[in-house]
GROMACS .gro file of C-alpha atoms in nm:
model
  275
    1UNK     CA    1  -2.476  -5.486  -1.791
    2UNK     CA    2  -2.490  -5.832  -1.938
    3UNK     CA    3  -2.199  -6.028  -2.048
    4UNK     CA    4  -2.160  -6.221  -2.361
    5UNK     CA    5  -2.310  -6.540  -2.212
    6UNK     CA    6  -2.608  -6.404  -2.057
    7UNK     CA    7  -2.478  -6.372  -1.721
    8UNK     CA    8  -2.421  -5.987  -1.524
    9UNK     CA    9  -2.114  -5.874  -1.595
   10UNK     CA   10  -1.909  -5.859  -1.205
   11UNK     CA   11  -1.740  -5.546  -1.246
   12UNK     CA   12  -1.913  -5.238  -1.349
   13UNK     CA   13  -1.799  -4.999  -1.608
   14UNK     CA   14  -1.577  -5.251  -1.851
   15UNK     CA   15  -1.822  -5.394  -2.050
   16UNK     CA   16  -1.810  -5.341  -2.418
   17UNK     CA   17  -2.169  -5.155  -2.481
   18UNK     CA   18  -2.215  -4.785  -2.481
   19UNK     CA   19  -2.177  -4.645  -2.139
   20UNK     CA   20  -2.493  -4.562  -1.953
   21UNK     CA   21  -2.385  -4.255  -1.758
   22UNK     CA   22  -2.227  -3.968  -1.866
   23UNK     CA   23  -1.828  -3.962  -1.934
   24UNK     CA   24  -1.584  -3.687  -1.955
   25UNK     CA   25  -1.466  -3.603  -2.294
   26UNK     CA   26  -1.131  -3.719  -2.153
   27UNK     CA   27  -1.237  -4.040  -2.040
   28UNK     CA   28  -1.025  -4.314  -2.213
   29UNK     CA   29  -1.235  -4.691  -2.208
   30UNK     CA   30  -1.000  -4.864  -2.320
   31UNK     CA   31  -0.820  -4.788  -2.046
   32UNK     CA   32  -1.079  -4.830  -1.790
   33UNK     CA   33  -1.158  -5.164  -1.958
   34UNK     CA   34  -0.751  -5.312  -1.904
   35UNK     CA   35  -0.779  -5.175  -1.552
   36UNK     CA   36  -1.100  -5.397  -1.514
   37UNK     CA   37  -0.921  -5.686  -1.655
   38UNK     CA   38  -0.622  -5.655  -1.366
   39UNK     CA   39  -0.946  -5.605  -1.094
   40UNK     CA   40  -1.085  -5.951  -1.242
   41UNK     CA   41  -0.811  -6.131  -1.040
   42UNK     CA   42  -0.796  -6.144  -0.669
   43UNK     CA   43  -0.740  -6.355  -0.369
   44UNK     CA   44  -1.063  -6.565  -0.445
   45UNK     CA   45  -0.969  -6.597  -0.809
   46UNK     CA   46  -0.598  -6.620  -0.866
   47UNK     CA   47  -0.603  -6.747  -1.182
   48UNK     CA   48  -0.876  -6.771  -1.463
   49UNK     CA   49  -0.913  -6.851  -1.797
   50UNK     CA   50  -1.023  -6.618  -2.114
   51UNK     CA   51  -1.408  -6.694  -2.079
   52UNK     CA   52  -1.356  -6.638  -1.690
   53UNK     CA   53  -1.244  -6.285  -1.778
   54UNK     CA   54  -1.472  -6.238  -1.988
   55UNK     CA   55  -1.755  -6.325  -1.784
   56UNK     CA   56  -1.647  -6.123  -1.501
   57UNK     CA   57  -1.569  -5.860  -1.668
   58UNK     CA   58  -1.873  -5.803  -1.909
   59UNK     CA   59  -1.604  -5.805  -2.164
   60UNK     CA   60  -1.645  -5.996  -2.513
   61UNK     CA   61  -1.397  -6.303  -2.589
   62UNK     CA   62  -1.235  -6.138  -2.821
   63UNK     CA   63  -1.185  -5.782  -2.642
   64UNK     CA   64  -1.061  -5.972  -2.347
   65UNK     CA   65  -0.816  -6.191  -2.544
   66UNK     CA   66  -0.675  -5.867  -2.658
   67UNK     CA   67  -0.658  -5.696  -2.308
   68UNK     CA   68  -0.454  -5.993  -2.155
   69UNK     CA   69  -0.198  -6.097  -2.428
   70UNK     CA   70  -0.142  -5.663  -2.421
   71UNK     CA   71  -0.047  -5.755  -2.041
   72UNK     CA   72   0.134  -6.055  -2.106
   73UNK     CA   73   0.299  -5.876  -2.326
   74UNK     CA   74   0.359  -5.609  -2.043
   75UNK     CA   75   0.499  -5.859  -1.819
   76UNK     CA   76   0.154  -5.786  -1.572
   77UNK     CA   77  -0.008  -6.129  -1.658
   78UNK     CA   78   0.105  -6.495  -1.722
   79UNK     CA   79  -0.014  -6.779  -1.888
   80UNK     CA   80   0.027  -7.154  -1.936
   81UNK     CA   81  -0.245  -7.114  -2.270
   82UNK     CA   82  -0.522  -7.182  -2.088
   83UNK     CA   83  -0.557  -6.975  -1.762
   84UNK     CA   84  -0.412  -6.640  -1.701
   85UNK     CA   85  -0.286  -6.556  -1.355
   86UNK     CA   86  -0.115  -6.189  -1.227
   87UNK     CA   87   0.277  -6.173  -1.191
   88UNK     CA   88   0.421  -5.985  -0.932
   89UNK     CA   89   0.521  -5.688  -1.168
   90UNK     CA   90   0.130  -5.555  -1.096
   91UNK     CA   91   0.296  -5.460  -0.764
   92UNK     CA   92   0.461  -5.133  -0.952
   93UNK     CA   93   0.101  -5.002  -1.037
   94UNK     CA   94   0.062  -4.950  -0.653
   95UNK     CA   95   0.438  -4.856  -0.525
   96UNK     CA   96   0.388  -4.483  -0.686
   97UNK     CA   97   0.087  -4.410  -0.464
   98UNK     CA   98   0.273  -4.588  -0.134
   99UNK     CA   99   0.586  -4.391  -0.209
  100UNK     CA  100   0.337  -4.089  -0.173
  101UNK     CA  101   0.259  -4.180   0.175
  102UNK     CA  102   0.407  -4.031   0.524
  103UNK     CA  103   0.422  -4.246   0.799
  104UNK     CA  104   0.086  -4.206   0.977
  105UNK     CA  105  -0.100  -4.277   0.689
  106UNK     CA  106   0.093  -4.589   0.681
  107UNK     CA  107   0.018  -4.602   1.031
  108UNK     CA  108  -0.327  -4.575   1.094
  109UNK     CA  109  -0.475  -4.861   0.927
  110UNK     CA  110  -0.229  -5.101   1.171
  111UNK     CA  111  -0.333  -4.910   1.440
  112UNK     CA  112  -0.725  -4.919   1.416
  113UNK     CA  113  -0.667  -5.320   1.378
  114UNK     CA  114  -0.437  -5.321   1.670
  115UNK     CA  115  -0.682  -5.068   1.897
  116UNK     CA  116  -0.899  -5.321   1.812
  117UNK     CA  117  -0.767  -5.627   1.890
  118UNK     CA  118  -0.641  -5.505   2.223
  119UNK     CA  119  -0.947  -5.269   2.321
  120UNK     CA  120  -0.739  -4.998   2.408
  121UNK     CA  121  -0.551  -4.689   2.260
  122UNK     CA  122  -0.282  -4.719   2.035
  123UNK     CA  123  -0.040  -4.426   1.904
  124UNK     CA  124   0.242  -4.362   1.719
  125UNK     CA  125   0.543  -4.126   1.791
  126UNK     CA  126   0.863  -3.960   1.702
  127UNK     CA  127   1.176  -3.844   1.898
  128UNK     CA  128   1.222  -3.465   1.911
  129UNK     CA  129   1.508  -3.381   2.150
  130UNK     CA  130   1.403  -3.483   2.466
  131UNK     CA  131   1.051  -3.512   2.356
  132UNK     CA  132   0.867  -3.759   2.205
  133UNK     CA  133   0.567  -3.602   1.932
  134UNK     CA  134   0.234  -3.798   1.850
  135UNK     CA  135   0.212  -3.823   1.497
  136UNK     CA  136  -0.058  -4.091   1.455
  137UNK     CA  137  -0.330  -4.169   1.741
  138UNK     CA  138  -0.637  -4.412   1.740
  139UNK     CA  139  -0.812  -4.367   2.088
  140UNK     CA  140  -1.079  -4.587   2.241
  141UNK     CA  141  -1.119  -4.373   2.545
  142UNK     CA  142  -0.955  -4.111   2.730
  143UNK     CA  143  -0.728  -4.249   2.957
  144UNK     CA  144  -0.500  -3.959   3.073
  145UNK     CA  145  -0.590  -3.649   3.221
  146UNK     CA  146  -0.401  -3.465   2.921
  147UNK     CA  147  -0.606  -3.492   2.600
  148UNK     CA  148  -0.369  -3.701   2.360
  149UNK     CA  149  -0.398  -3.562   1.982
  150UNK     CA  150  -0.152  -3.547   1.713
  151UNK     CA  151   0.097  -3.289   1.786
  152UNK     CA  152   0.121  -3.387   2.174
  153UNK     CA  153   0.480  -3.375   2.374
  154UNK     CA  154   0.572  -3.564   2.642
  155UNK     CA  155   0.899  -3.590   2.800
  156UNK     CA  156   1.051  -3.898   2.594
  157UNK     CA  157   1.211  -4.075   2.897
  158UNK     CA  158   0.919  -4.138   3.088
  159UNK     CA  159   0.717  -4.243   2.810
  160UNK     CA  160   0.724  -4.596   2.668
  161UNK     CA  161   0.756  -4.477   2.283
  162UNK     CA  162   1.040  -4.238   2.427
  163UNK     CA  163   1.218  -4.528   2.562
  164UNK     CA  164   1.157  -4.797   2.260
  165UNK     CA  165   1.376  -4.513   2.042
  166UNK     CA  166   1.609  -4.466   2.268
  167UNK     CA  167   1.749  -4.781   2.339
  168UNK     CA  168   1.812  -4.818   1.977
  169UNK     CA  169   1.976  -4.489   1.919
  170UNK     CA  170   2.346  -4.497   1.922
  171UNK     CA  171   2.550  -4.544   2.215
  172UNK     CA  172   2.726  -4.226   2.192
  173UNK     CA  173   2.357  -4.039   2.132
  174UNK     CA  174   2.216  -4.225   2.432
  175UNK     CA  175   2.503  -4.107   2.665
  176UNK     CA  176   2.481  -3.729   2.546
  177UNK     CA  177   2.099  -3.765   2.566
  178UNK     CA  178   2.128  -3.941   2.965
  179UNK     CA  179   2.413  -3.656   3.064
  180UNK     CA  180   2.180  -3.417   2.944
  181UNK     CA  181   1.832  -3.479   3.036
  182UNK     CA  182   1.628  -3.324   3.338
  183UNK     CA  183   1.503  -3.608   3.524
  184UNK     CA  184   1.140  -3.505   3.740
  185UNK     CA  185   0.945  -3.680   3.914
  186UNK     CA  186   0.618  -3.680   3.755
  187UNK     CA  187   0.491  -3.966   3.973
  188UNK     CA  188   0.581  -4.132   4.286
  189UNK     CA  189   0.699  -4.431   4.037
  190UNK     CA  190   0.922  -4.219   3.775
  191UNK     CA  191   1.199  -4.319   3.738
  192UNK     CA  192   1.465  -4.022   3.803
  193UNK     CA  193   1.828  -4.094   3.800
  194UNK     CA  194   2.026  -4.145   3.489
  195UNK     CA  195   2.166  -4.518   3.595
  196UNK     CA  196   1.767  -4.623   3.664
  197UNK     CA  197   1.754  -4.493   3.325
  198UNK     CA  198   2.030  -4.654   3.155
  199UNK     CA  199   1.928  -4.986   3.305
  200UNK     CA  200   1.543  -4.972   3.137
  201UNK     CA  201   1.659  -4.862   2.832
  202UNK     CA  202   1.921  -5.185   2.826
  203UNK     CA  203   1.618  -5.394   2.941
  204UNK     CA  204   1.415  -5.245   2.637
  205UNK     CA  205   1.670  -5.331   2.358
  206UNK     CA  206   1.731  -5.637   2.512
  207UNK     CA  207   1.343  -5.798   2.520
  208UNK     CA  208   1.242  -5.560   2.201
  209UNK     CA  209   0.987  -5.359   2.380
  210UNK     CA  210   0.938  -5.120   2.673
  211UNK     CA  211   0.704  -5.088   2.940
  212UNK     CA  212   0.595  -4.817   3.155
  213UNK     CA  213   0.391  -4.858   3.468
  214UNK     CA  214   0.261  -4.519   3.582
  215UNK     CA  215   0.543  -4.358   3.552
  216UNK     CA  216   0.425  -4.068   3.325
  217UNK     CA  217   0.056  -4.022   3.494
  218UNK     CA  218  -0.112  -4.285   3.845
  219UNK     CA  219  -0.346  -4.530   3.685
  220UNK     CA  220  -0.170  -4.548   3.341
  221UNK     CA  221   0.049  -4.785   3.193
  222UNK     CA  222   0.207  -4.835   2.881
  223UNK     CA  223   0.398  -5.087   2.599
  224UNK     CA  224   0.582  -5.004   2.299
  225UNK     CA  225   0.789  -5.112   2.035
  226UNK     CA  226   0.991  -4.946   1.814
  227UNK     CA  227   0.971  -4.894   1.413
  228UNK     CA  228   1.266  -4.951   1.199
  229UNK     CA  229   1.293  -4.783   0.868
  230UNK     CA  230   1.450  -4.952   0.547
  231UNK     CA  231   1.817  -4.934   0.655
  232UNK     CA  232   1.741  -5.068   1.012
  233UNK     CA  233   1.746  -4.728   1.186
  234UNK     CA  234   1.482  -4.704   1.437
  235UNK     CA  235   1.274  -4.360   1.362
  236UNK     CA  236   0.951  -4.412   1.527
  237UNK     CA  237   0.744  -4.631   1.801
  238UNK     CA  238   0.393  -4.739   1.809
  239UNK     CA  239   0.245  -4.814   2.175
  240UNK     CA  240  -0.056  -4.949   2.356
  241UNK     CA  241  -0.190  -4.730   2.633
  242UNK     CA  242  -0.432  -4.903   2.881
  243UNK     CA  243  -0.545  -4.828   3.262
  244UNK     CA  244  -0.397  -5.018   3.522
  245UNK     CA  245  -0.765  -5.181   3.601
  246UNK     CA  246  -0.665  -5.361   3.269
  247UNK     CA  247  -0.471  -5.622   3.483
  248UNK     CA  248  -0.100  -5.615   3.616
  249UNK     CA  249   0.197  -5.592   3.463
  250UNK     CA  250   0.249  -5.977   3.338
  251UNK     CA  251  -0.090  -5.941   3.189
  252UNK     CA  252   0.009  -5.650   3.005
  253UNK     CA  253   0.293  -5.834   2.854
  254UNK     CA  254   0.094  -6.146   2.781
  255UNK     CA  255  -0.273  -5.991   2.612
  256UNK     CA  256  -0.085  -5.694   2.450
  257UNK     CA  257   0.308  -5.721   2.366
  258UNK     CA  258   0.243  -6.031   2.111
  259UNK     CA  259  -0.017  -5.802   1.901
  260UNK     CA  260   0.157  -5.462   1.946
  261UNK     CA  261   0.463  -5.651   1.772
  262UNK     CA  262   0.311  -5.805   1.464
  263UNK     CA  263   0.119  -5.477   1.449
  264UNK     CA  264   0.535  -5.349   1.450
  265UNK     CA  265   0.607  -5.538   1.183
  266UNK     CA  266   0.315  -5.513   0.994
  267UNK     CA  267   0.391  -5.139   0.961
  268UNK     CA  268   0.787  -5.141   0.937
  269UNK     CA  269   0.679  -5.397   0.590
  270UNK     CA  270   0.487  -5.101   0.446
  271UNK     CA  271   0.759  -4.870   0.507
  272UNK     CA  272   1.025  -5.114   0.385
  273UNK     CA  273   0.775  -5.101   0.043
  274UNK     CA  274   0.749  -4.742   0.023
  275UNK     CA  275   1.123  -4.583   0.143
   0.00000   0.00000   0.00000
C-alpha cells in the first residue's frame, strides 16, 4: 500500500484505500486505522509530526489529522502544534489484558531471559503447607533425578524457593511452621534440626536470597529470591537450579544472585501493574 507521498505505507492494514483482503462484516476501519495511529509511535520514534504519521501509517493528511486531535482529545496523545508524542494514559489500553494474567504467565517471559542469561534452569514456586508447588518452570537440562514440571512438590524447607518464603512469612507463622515440620535427611548435607533451620532462614531475610547446596538431591544446588506482591507480602519465589560442576558456592553467588534478583524485580513490577 502506498502512502500519500509515494512512499510504502509502514504499517499494514491502516491505509485509506479499499482493503485488499477480505473483512468481516463486523470489521470496524476506522477503528483499526486509530489503533494504527497509536502503533506509529514507539521507542525509535517517540514523537512525530502529522506528515510522519501519515507516512507511516499509509494514512492521508487529513485522515491522520483527524485520528490524532480525536486522541488528543482522549488524553492518549500530546502536542506542542507541531509533533505529536504518546502520554502515559495509552498505558490503560494494556492494564485490562495484564489484569487478566496469573502469575506464571507473568513469569515466564522473566524466566526464559533469566535461563538464559545464566545457562541454567530457572522456576517459579508457591508455598503449600509444608510444600513448596512449581507453578512456572523454564528448563535447560535435567538436572535432578526427579523430572521437575509444573505441579511438582518438594518439601519447602530443603528447597531454596521454600526457604526465600519462609523467612518472610510472619514470625508467629514461621514458629508454628518450625514446631511443626518433619525434618529428614534427604542428603548427607540437609539440614535437620529446627535451630539449623531457624538460623538459614534468618540468614535468607537478612542477605535477600537463599541458597541451597545439595541439600535436597548430591550434585545440585540452588538460589532463590522471593516475590513480593503489591502490598509487600511475599507469595512466591523464583530460583536458579544449576549442578555443582557449575563452580562453588561463591561462584554461585557471584554469576547468578545479581541476575536472579533483577529478574525478581523485573517480575514483582509486572505484578505491582496488574494486582
Amino acid at each position: 500500500m502506498e502512502s500519500t507521498d509515494g512512499t510504502r505505507a509502514e504499517l499494514t492494514g491502516a491505509g485509506d484505500t479499499e482493503e485488499t483482503t477480505a473483512r468481516s462484516g463486523e470489521f470496524v476501519q476506522s477503528l483499526d486505522r486509530g489503533l494504527a495511529v497509536i502503533r506509529a509511535f514507539g521507542a525509535e520514534r517517540p514523537s512525530l509530526t502529522l506528515s510522519d504519521v501519515a507516512r507511516v501509517t499509509g494514512l492521508s493528511r487529513a485522515s491522520a489529522r483527524r485520528f490524532l486531535h480525536t486522541l488528543v482529545d482522549l488524553g492518549y496523545v500530546r502536542t506542542d502544534g507541531r509533533e505529536f508524542a504518546l502520554r502515559p494514559a495509552v498505558l490503560d489500553l494494556g492494564y485490562a489484558y495484564l489484569s487478566s494474567l496469573t502469575l506464571p504467565e507473568v513469569a515466564t517471559p522473566h524466566l526464559e531471559r533469566l535461563s538464559q542469561e545464566v545457562g541454567e534452569s530457572s522456576s517459579v514456586a508457591v508455598l503449600d503447607g509444608a510444600d513448596i508447588v512449581y507453578v512456572a518452570r523454564v528448563a535447560t537440562h535435567r538436572i535432578m533425578a526427579a523430572a521437575i514440571r509444573v505441579g511438582t512438590r518438594f518439601p519447602a524447607f530443603a528447597t531454596s524457593m521454600g526457604r526465600a518464603i519462609l523467612a518472610h512469612v510472619p514470625d508467629g507463622e514461621r514458629d508454628a511452621f518450625l514446631a511443626a515440620v518433619e525434618l529428614p535427611a534427604l542428603t548427607a548435607r540437609t539440614v535437620t534440626t529446627p535451630a539449623a533451620l531457624r538460623a538459614e532462614l534468618d540468614r535468607a531475610r537478612e542477605q535477600g536470597w537463599a541458597l541451597v547446596d545439595q541439600e535436597l538431591e548430591e550434585g545440585l544446588r540452588s538460589v532463590a529470591a522471593p516475590l513480593h506482591d503489591a502490598r509487600g507480602d511475599v507469595v512466591a519465589a523464583v530460583n536458579v537450579s544449576a549442578p555443582v560442576r557449575r563452580g562453588d558456592v561463591a561462584e554461585i553467588r557471584d554469576d547468578i544472585v545479581p541476575p536472579l534478583l533483577a529478574a525478581a524485580k523485573r517480575i514483582e513490577d509486572d505484578l505491582m501493574r496488574i494486582r
